[in-house]
Amino acid sequence: MLGKKKKPFNPYEKRADDALYEVWETRDRLYEKTRQVITRVGVINLYPDGADRKKAVSDAEEAKHALLVAIGAYDTARMEYNDYVEKNAEKFDNHKEKWTTTSHEIIEWAYKYYYKG
């Protein structure tokens, strides 16, 4: 370890990595919020005349609102990352790819894998 030279610190790489972690976090949050909506709407559909229907509907509406917020956060993080990568491509030590997965695809995956897991 004594003979190894450290690579010089590249603040552009660090910022891109931080932005990518933010995209991953918002993607995971979006996936989880989608699963919550599926569950809460499913409960209403499974037991539509339940004693606590008003509470179930209220919970489902709150989950839907949280899902909309998560969609906005994910799309914003993805666009910011892609813009940063595009504007600073020549300053990176390693090539960075744009993030191409849309919020619609995340929601589709949540539906697809909801019943499998």
Coordinates of C-alpha atoms in Angstrom, one line a residue:
M1 CA 0.0 0.0 0.0
L2 CA 2.9 2.4 0.6
G3 CA 4.0 2.4 -3.1
K4 CA 0.5 3.0 -4.6
K5 CA -0.3 6.4 -5.9
K6 CA -3.7 7.8 -5.2
K7 CA -5.7 9.1 -8.0
P8 CA -6.2 12.9 -7.8
F9 CA -9.5 13.9 -6.3
N10 CA -12.0 14.8 -9.1
P11 CA -14.9 16.9 -7.7
Y12 CA -16.9 16.3 -10.9
E13 CA -16.7 12.5 -10.4
K14 CA -17.8 12.9 -6.7
R15 CA -20.7 15.1 -7.6
A16 CA -21.8 12.6 -10.4
D17 CA -21.6 9.7 -7.9
D18 CA -23.6 11.6 -5.3
A19 CA -26.3 12.4 -7.9
L20 CA -26.4 8.8 -9.0
Y21 CA -26.9 7.7 -5.4
E22 CA -29.8 10.2 -5.1
V23 CA -31.3 8.6 -8.2
W24 CA -31.0 5.1 -6.7
E25 CA -32.6 6.3 -3.4
T26 CA -35.5 8.0 -5.1
R27 CA -36.0 5.0 -7.4
D28 CA -36.3 2.7 -4.3
R29 CA -38.7 5.1 -2.7
L30 CA -40.8 5.2 -5.8
Y31 CA -40.9 1.4 -6.0
E32 CA -42.0 1.2 -2.3
K33 CA -44.7 3.9 -2.6
T34 CA -46.1 2.1 -5.7
R35 CA -46.3 -1.2 -3.7
Q36 CA -48.1 0.7 -0.9
V37 CA -50.7 2.0 -3.3
I38 CA -51.2 -1.4 -4.8
T39 CA -51.7 -2.9 -1.3
R40 CA -54.1 -0.2 -0.1
V41 CA -56.3 -0.2 -3.2
G42 CA -56.2 -4.0 -3.2
V43 CA -57.6 -4.0 0.4
I44 CA -60.5 -1.8 -0.6
N45 CA -61.2 -4.0 -3.6
L46 CA -61.0 -7.2 -1.6
Y47 CA -63.3 -6.0 1.2
P48 CA -65.3 -3.1 -0.3
D49 CA -68.0 -2.9 2.3
G50 CA -65.7 -3.2 5.3
A51 CA -66.5 -1.4 8.6
D52 CA -63.6 0.9 8.2
R53 CA -64.0 1.7 4.5
K54 CA -63.7 5.5 5.0
K55 CA -60.3 4.9 6.7
A56 CA -59.2 2.5 4.0
V57 CA -60.1 5.0 1.3
S58 CA -58.4 7.8 3.2
D59 CA -55.2 5.7 3.5
A60 CA -55.3 4.8 -0.2
E61 CA -55.6 8.5 -1.1
E62 CA -52.7 9.4 1.1
A63 CA -50.6 6.7 -0.5
K64 CA -51.6 7.9 -4.0
H65 CA -50.5 11.4 -3.0
A66 CA -47.2 10.1 -1.6
L67 CA -46.7 8.2 -4.9
L68 CA -47.1 11.4 -6.9
V69 CA -44.5 13.1 -4.7
A70 CA -42.2 10.1 -5.2
I71 CA -42.7 10.2 -9.0
G72 CA -41.7 13.9 -9.0
A73 CA -38.7 13.4 -6.8
Y74 CA -37.4 10.5 -9.0
D75 CA -38.0 12.3 -12.3
T76 CA -36.2 15.4 -10.8
A77 CA -33.2 13.4 -9.6
R78 CA -32.9 11.6 -12.9
M79 CA -33.1 14.8 -15.0
E80 CA -30.6 16.5 -12.7
Y81 CA -28.2 13.6 -13.0
N82 CA -28.5 13.4 -16.8
D83 CA -28.0 17.1 -17.2
Y84 CA -24.9 17.1 -15.0
V85 CA -23.4 14.1 -16.9
E86 CA -24.1 15.8 -20.2
K87 CA -22.7 19.2 -19.2
N88 CA -19.5 17.8 -17.6
A89 CA -18.8 14.7 -19.7
E90 CA -15.3 15.9 -20.6
K91 CA -14.3 16.5 -17.0
F92 CA -14.9 12.9 -15.8
D93 CA -12.1 10.4 -15.4
N94 CA -14.5 7.6 -16.3
H95 CA -17.3 7.6 -18.8
K96 CA -20.8 8.2 -17.3
E97 CA -23.9 6.9 -18.9
K98 CA -27.2 8.8 -18.7
W99 CA -29.9 7.2 -16.5
T100 CA -32.7 6.1 -18.9
T101 CA -35.2 4.3 -16.7
T102 CA -38.4 6.3 -16.5
S103 CA -40.7 6.6 -13.5
H104 CA -43.3 4.7 -15.6
E105 CA -41.0 1.7 -15.9
I106 CA -40.4 1.7 -12.2
I107 CA -44.1 1.6 -11.6
E108 CA -44.5 -1.2 -14.1
W109 CA -41.8 -3.2 -12.4
A110 CA -43.6 -2.7 -9.1
Y111 CA -46.8 -4.1 -10.5
K112 CA -45.0 -6.9 -12.3
Y113 CA -43.1 -8.1 -9.2
Y114 CA -45.8 -7.3 -6.6
Y115 CA -47.4 -10.7 -6.9
K116 CA -44.2 -12.6 -7.2
G117 CA -42.6 -11.4 -3.9

